[in-house]
Short mmCIF file of C-alpha atoms and ligand atoms in Angstrom, two decimals:
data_model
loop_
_atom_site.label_atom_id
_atom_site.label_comp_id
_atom_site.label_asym_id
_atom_site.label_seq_id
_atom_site.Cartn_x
_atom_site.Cartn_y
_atom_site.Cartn_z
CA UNK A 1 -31.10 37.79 -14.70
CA UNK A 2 -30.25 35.92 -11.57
CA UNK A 3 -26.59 37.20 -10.24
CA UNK A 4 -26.23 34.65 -7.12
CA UNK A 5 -22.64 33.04 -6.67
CA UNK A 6 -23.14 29.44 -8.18
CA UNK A 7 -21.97 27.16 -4.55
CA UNK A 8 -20.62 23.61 -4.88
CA UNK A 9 -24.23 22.92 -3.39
CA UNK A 10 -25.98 24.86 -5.96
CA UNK A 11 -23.60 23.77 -8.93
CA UNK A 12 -24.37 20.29 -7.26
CA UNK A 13 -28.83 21.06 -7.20
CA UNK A 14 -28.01 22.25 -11.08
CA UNK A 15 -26.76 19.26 -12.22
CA UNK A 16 -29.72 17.42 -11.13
CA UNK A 17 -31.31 18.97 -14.02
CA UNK A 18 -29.49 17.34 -16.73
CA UNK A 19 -30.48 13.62 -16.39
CA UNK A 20 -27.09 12.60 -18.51
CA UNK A 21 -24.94 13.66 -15.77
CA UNK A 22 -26.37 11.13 -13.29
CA UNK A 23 -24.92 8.47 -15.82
CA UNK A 24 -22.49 5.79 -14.63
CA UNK A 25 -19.45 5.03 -17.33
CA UNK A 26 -17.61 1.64 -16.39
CA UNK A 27 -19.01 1.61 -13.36
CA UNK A 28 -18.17 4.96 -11.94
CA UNK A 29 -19.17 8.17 -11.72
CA UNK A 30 -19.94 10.03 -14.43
CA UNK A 31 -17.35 13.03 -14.32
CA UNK A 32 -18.04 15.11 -17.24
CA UNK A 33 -15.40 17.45 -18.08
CA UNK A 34 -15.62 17.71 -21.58
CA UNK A 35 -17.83 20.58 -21.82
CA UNK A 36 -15.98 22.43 -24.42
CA UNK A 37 -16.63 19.93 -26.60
CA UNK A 38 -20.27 19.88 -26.56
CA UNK A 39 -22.60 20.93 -23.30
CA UNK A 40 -25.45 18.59 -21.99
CA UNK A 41 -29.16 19.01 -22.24
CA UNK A 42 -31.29 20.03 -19.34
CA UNK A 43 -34.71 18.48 -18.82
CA UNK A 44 -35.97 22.06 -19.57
CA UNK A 45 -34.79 22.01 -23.61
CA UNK A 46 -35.73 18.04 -23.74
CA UNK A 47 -39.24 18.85 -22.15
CA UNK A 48 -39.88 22.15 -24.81
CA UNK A 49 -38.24 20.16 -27.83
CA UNK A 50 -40.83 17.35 -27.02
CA UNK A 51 -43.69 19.46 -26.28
CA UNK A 52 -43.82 21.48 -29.58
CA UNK A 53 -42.67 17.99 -31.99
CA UNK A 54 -45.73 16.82 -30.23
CA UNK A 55 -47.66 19.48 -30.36
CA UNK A 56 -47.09 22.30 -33.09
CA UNK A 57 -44.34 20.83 -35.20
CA UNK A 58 -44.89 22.09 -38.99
CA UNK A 59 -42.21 23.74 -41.24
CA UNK A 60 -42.24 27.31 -40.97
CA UNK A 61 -43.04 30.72 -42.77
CA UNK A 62 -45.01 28.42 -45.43
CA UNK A 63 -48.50 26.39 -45.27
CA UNK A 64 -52.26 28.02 -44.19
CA UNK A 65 -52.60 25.96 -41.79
CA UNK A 66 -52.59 26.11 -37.61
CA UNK A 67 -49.56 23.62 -36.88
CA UNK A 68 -47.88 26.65 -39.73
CA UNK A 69 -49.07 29.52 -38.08
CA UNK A 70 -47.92 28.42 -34.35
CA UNK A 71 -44.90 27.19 -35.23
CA UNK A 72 -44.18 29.95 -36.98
CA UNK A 73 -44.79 32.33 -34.05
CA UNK A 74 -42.47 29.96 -31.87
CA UNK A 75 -39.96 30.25 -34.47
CA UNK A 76 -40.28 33.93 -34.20
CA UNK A 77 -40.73 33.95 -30.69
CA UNK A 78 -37.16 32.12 -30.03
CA UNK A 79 -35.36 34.32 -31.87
CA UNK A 80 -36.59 37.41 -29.98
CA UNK A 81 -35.14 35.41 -27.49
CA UNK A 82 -31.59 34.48 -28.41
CA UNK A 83 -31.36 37.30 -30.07
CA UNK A 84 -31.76 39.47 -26.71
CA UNK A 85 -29.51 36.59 -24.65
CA UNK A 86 -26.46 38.07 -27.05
CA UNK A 87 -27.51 41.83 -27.56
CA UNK A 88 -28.55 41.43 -30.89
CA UNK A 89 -31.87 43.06 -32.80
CA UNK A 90 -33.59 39.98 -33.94
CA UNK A 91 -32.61 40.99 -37.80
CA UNK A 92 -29.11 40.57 -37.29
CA UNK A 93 -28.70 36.63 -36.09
CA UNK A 94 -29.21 33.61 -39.09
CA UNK A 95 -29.93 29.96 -37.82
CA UNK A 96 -27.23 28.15 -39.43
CA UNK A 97 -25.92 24.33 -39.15
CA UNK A 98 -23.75 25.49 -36.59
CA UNK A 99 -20.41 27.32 -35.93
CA UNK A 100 -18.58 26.47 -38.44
CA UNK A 101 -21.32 27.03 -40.82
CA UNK A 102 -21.85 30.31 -39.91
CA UNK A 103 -18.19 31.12 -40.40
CA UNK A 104 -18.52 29.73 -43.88
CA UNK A 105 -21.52 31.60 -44.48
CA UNK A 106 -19.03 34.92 -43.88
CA UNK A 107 -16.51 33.97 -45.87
CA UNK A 108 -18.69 32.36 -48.91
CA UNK A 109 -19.94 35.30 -49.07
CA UNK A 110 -17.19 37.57 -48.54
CA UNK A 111 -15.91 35.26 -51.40
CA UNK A 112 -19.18 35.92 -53.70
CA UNK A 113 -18.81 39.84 -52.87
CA UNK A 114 -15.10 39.31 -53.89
CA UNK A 115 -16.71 38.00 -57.33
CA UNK A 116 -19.01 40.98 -58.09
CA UNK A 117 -22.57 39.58 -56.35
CA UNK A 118 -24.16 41.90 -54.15
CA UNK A 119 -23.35 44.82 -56.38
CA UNK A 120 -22.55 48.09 -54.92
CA UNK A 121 -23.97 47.36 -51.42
CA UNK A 122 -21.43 44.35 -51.44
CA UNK A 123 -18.26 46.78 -52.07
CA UNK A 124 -17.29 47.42 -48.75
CA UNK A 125 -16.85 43.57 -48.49
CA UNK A 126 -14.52 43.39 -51.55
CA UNK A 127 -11.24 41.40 -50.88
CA UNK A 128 -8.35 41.12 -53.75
CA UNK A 129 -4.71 41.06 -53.81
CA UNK A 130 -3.00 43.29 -51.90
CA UNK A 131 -5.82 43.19 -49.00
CA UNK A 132 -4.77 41.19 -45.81
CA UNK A 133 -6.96 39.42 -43.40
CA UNK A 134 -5.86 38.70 -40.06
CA UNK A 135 -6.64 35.89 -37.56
CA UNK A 136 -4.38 34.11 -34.82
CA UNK A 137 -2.09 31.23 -34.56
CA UNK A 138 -4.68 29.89 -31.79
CA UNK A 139 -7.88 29.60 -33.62
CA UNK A 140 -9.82 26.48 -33.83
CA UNK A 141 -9.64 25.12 -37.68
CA UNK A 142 -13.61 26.52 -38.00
CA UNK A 143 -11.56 30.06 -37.56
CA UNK A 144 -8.80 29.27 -39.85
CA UNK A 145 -9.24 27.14 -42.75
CA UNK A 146 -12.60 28.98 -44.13
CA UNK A 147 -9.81 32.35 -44.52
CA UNK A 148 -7.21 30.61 -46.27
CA UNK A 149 -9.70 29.38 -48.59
CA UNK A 150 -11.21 33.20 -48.49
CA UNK A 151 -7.24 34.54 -49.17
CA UNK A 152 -7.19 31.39 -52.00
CA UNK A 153 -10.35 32.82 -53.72
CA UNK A 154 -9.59 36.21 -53.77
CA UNK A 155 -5.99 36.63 -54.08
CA UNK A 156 -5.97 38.62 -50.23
CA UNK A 157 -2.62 37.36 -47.98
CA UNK A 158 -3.58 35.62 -45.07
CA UNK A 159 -1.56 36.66 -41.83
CA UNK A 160 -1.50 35.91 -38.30
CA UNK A 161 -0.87 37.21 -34.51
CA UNK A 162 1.80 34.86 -33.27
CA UNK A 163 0.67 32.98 -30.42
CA UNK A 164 3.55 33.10 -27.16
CA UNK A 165 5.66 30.37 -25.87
CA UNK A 166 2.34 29.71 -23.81
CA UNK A 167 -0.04 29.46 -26.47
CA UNK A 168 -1.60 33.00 -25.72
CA UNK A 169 -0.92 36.54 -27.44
CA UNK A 170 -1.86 40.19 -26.56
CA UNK A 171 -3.11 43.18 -27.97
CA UNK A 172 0.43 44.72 -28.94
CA UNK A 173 1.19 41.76 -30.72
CA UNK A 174 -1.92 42.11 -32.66
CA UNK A 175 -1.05 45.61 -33.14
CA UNK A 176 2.60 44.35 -34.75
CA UNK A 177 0.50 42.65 -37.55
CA UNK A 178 -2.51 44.49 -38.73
CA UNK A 179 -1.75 46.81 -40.86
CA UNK A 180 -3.60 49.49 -43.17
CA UNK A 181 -3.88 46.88 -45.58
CA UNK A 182 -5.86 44.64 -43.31
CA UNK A 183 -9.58 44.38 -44.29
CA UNK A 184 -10.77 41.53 -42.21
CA UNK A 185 -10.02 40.30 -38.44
CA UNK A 186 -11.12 37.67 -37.10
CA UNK A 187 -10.50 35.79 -33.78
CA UNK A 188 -11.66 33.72 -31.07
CA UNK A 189 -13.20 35.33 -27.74
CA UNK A 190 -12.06 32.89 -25.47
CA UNK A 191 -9.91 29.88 -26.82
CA UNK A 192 -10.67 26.30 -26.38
CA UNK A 193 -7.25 25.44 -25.84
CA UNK A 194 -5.65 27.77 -23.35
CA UNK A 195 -9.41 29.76 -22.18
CA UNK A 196 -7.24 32.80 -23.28
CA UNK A 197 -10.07 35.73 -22.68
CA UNK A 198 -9.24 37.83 -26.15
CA UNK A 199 -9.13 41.99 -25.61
CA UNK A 200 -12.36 41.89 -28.44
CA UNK A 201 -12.65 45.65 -27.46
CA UNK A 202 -9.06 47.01 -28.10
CA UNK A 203 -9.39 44.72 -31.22
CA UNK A 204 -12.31 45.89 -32.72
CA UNK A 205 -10.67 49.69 -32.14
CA UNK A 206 -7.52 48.47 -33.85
CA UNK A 207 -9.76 47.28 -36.66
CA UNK A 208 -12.09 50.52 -36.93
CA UNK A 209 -8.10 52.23 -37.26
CA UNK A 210 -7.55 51.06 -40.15
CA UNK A 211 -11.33 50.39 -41.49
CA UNK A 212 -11.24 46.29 -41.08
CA UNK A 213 -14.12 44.45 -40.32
CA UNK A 214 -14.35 42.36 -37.18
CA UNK A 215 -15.02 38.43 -37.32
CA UNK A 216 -15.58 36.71 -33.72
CA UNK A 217 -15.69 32.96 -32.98
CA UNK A 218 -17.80 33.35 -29.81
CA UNK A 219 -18.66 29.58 -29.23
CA UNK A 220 -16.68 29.06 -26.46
CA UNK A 221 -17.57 32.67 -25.25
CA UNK A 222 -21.68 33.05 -25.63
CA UNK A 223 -22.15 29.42 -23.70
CA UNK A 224 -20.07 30.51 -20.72
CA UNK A 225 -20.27 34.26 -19.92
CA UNK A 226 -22.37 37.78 -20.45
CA UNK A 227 -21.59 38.76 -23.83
CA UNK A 228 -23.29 41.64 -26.18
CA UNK A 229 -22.58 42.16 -29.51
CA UNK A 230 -23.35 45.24 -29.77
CA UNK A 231 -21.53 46.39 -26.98
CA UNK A 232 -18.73 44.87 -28.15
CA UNK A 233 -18.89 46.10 -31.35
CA UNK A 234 -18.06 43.48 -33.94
CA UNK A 235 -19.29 43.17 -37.36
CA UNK A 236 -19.82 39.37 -37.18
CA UNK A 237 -19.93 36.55 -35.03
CA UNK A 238 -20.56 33.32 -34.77
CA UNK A 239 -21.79 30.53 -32.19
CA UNK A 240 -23.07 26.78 -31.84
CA UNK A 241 -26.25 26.01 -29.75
CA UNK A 242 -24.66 22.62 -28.38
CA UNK A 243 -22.21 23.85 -26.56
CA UNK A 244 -24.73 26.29 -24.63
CA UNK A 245 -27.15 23.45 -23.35
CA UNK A 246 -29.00 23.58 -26.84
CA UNK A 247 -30.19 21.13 -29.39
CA UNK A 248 -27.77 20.33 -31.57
CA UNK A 249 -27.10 21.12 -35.74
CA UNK A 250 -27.74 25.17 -35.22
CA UNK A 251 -25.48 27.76 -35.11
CA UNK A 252 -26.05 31.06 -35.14
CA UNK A 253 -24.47 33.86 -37.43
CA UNK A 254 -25.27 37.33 -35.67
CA UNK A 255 -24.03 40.63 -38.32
CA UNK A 256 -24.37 44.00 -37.52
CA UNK A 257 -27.48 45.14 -39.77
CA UNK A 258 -25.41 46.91 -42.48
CA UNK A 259 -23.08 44.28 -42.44
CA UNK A 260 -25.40 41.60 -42.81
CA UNK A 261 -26.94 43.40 -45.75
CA UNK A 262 -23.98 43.99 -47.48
CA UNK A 263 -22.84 40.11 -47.55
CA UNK A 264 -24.28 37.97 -50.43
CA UNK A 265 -25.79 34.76 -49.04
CA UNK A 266 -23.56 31.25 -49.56
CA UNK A 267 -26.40 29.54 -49.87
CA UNK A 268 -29.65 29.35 -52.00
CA UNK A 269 -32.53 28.08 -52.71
CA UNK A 270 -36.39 27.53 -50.92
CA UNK A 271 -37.20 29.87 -48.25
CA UNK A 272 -34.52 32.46 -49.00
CA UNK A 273 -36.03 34.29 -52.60
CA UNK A 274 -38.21 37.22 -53.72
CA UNK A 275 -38.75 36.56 -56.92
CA UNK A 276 -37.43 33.37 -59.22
CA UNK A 277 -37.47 33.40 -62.82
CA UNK A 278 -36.02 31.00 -65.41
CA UNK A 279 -33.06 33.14 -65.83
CA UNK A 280 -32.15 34.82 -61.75
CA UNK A 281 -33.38 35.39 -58.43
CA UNK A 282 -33.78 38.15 -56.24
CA UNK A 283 -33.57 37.49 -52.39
CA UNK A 284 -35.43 38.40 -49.04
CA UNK A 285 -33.59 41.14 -47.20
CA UNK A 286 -31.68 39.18 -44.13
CA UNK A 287 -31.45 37.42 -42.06
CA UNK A 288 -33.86 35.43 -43.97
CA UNK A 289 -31.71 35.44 -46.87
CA UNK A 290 -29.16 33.37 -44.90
CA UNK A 291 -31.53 30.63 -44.17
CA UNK A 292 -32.33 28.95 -47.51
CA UNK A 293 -34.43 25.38 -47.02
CA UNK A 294 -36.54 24.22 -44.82
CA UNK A 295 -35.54 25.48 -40.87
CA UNK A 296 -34.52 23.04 -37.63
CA UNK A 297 -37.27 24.89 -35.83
CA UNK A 298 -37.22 22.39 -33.08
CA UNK A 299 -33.70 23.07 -32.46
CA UNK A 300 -34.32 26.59 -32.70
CA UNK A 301 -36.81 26.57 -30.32
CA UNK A 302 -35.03 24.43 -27.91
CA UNK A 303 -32.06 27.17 -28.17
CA UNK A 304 -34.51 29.57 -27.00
CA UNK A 305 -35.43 27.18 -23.77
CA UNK A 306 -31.73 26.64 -23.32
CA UNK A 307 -31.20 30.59 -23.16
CA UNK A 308 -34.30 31.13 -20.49
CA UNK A 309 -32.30 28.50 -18.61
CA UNK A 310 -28.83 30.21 -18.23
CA UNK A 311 -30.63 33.57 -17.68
CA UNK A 312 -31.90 31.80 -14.81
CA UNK A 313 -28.81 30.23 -13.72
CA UNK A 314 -27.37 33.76 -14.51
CA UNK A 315 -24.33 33.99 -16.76
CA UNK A 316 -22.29 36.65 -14.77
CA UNK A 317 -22.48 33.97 -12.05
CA UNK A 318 -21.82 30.66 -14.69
CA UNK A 319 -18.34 33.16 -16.15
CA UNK A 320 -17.43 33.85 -12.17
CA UNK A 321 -17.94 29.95 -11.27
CA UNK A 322 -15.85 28.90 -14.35
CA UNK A 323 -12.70 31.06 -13.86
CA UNK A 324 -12.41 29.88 -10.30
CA UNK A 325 -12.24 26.65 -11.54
CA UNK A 326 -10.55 27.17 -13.98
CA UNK A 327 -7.62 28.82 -11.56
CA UNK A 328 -8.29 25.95 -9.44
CA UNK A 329 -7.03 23.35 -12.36
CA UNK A 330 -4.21 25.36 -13.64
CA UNK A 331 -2.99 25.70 -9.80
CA UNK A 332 -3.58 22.33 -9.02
CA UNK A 333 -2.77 20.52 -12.57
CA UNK A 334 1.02 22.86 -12.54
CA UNK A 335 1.71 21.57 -9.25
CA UNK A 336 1.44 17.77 -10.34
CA UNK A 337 5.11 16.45 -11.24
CA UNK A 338 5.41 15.74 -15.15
CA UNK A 339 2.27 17.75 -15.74
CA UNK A 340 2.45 21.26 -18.04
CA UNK A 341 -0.87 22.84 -18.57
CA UNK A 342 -0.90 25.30 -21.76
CA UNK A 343 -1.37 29.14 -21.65
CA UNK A 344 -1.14 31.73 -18.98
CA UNK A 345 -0.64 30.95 -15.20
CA UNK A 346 -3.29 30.69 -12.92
CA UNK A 347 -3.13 34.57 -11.65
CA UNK A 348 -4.49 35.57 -15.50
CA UNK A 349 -8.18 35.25 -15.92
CA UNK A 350 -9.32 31.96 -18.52
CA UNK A 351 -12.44 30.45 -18.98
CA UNK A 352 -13.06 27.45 -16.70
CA UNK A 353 -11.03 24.54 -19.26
CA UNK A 354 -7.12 23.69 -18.85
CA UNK A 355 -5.57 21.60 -21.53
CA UNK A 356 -2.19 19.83 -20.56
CA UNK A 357 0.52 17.60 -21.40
CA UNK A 358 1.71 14.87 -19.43
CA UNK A 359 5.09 14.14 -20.19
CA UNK A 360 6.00 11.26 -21.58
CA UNK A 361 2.54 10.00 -21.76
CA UNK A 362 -0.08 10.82 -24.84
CA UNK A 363 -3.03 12.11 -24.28
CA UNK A 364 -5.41 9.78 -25.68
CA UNK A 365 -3.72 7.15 -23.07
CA UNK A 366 -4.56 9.63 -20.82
CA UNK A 367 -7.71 10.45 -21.67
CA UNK A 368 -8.47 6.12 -21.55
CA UNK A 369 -7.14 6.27 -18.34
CA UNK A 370 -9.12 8.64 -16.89
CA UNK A 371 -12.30 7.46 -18.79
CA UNK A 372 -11.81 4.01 -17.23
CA UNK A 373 -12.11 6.06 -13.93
CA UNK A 374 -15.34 7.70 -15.23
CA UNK A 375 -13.72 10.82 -15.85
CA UNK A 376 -14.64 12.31 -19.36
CA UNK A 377 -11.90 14.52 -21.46
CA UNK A 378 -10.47 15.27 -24.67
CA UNK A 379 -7.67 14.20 -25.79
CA UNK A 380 -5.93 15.16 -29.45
CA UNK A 381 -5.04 18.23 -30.87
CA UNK A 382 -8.33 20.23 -30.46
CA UNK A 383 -8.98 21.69 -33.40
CA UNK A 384 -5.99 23.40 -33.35
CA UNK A 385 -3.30 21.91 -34.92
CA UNK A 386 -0.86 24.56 -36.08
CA UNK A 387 -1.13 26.34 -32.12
CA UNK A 388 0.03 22.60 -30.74
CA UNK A 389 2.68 22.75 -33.68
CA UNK A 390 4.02 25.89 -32.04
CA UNK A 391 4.04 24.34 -28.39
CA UNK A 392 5.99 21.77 -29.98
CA UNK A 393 3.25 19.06 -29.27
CA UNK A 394 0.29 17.04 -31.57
CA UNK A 395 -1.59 16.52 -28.97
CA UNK A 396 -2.81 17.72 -25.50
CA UNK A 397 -5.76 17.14 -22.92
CA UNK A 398 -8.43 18.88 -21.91
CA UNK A 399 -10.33 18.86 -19.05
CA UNK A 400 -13.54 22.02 -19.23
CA UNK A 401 -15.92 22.55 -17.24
CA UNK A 402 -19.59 24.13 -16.79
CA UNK A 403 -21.61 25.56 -14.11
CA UNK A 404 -22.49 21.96 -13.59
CA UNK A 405 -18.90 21.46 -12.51
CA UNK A 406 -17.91 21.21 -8.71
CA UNK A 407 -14.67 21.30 -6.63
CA UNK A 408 -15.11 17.70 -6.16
CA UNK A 409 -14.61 17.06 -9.73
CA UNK A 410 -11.98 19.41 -10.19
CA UNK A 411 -9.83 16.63 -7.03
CA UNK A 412 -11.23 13.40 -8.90
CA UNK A 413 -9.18 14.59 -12.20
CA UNK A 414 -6.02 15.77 -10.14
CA UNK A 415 -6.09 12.32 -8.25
CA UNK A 416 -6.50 10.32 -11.25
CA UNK A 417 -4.05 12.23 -12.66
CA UNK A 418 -1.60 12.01 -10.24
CA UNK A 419 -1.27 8.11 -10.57
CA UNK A 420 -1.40 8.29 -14.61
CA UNK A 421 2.58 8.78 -15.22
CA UNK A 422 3.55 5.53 -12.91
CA UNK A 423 0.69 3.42 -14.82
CA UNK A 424 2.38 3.98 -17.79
CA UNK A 425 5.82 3.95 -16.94
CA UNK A 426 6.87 7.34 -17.65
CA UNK A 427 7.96 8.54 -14.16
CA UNK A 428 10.81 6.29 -14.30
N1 PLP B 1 -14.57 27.61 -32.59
C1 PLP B 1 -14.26 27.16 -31.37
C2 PLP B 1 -13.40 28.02 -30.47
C3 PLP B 1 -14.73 25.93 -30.93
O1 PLP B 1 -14.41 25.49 -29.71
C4 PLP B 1 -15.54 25.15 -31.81
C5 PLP B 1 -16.01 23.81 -31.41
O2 PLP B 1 -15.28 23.01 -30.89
C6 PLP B 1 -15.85 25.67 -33.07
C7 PLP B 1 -15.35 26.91 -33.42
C8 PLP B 1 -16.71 24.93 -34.03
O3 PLP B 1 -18.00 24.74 -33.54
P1 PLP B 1 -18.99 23.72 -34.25
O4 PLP B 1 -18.23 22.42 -34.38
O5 PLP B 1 -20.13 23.61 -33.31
O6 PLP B 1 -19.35 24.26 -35.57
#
């Protein structure tokens, strides 16, 4: 893996690979800063994608034929791959629809364990009344509403770590919640509101206290710095290929081995059985289990390309580029008048995104105005209603970046920015 420091000049020589960027929006600029929302493709994921739907496309792990077999071994190949890019064993990550399927797939099945499927291997997964699972006032709704519909099914109490007057918490106010009655947490590793970095390793001790499992929403983590899973040590995690340069419609659900055998799978049908009679099923040992249908082996494959990429760009280097910058915005968005940016002050690590409000203006008027200036944001509540609820806001903007992202593009938002509150009126 490559470790050198990305420059302006080399986040500038990067860019030139994803043709998207070069894009002019009402006559400007193209000044993508909305990242976190979804990533851009590199010629290098567009080129494989096309080569094998020209090429070798044919569904997989089915059919005699050659187009079967190679596509089968690319299928195979990629997740090798991806499945070394996280430190996972290739067994332990299922291609899903994305994120927020994959969290679904955990708590359907946590659900269907809940019911009695799985039979004795499922136990350990058993939730019922009395039995808490714990997440965080920050999570994205993908982290959020799948457990209240798990604590619905099951009769478990749903609780959460308070988030601060800033939108972030810590590990003791974790520890103030969890209890020994807690049998699931689950959390973000970084948060696409305030780029909080979570403390997944004092968390997933916490939960081994008290025997919990561990449930982390890594999407805006795996895209943006080193991780391993099993280094870090949770039982489950979850992650969308778009937002890491990747096709889109996969996710990926990575599970500890004995984990991942223990959950039922959500979903049946094709692809995932052993045997099928009139009257039941018996299913393939995972992760195939978890992928009933017919697979988006393209995508999959253009994952893999996506992964080879940021190896090559290095991702200690992307995760040291993006908390500069994203210092660099909280520093320079704080010190514009009328301007609050959510979550910890510049001198605490984040990812590299800042989400703000600008008083007196909303931030979809924001976000027009800076689109008319070819600057591209987010504006609206993120995902994350109930944390902008406790800031006392709806809505906020964000501004998140990649290793794409330059300096120069950090000044074009704070300039654009700075005239925003006289356009509208609000600095009078
Ligand atoms: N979790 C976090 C922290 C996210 O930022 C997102 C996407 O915005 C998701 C979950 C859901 O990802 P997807 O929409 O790709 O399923």
């Amino acid at each position: 893996m490559s470790s050198s420091v990305i420059t302006d000049a080399r986040a500038r020589e990067l860019r030139r690979d994803f043709p998207i960027l070069a894009e002019q929006v009402h006559g400007e600029q193209l000044v993508y800063l909305d990242f976190g929302a979804t990533a851009q493709r590199s010629t290098a994921v567009l080129d494989v994608e096309r080569d094998f739907l020209e090429h070798r496309n044919a569904a997989v792990h089915r059919g005699a034929h050659e187009l079967a077999a190679l596509s089968t071994s690319d299928f195979e190949d990629a997740r090798d791959t991806i499945a070394r890019f996280i430190g996972a064993d290739a067994d332990e990550i299922a291609w899903q629809a994305g994120a927020t399927d994959a969290l679904n797939t955990v708590t359907l099945g946590i659900a269907a364990a809940s019911r009695g499927r799985g039979g004795d291997e499922s136990v350990p997964l058993r939730l019922g009344p009395g039995d808490e699972i714990v997440i965080t006032e920050a999570e994205h709704h993908a982290n959020l509403v799948p457990w209240q519909e798990l604590a619905l099914a099951t009769g478990a109490t749903l609780k959460w770590v308070p988030a601060n007057d800033r939108g972030t918490w810590s590990i003791d106010d974790a520890r103030a919640v969890v209890t020994e009655a807690t049998k699931v947490i689950a959390f973000a590793h970084v948060s696409n509101v305030t780029g909080m970095i979570a403390p997944v390793e004092q968390l997933v001790e916490l939960a081994t206290s008290v025997g919990a499992i561990t449930v982390l929403d890594a999407c805006q983590s795996v895209p943006h710095r080193p991780v391993d899973f099993h280094a870090l040590g949770v039982d489950f995690a979850a992650f969308s290929s778009h937002k890491m340069t990747g096709p889109n419609g996969l996710g990926v659900l990575y599970g500890r081995r004995e984990r991942l055998a223990q959950l039922p799978p959500a979903r049946t049908g094709g692809s995932m059985i052993e045997i099928v009679t009139m009257e039941s099923t018996t299913f393939m040992d995972p992760p195939t289990r978890f992928e009933a249908g017919t697979q988006a082996v393209p995508q999959v494959i253009g994952l893999a390309a996506a992964c080879r990429y940021l190896e090559g760009v290095g991702m200690a280097a992307i995760a040291e580029h993006e908390e500069a910058l994203g210092a660099l915005m909280v520093e320079r968005l704080s010190a514009l008048d009328g301007v609050t940016v959510i979550g910890d002050d510049a001198s605490v690590p984040r990812s590299g995104l800042a989400a703000f409000i600008v008083d007196g203006v909303h931030s979809h008027d924001v976000s027009q105005f800076l689109d008319a200036r070819g600057i591209a944001v987010r504006g609206g509540h993120h995902c994350a209603q109930p944390l902008h609820r406790r800031l006392g806001v709806t809505a906020s903007t964000r501004a998140s970046s990649y290793f794409t992202t330059t300096d120069d593009d950090i000044d074009a938002l704070v300039s654009a920015l700075g005239d925003v509150r006289a356009y509208f009126g609000a600095d009078r």
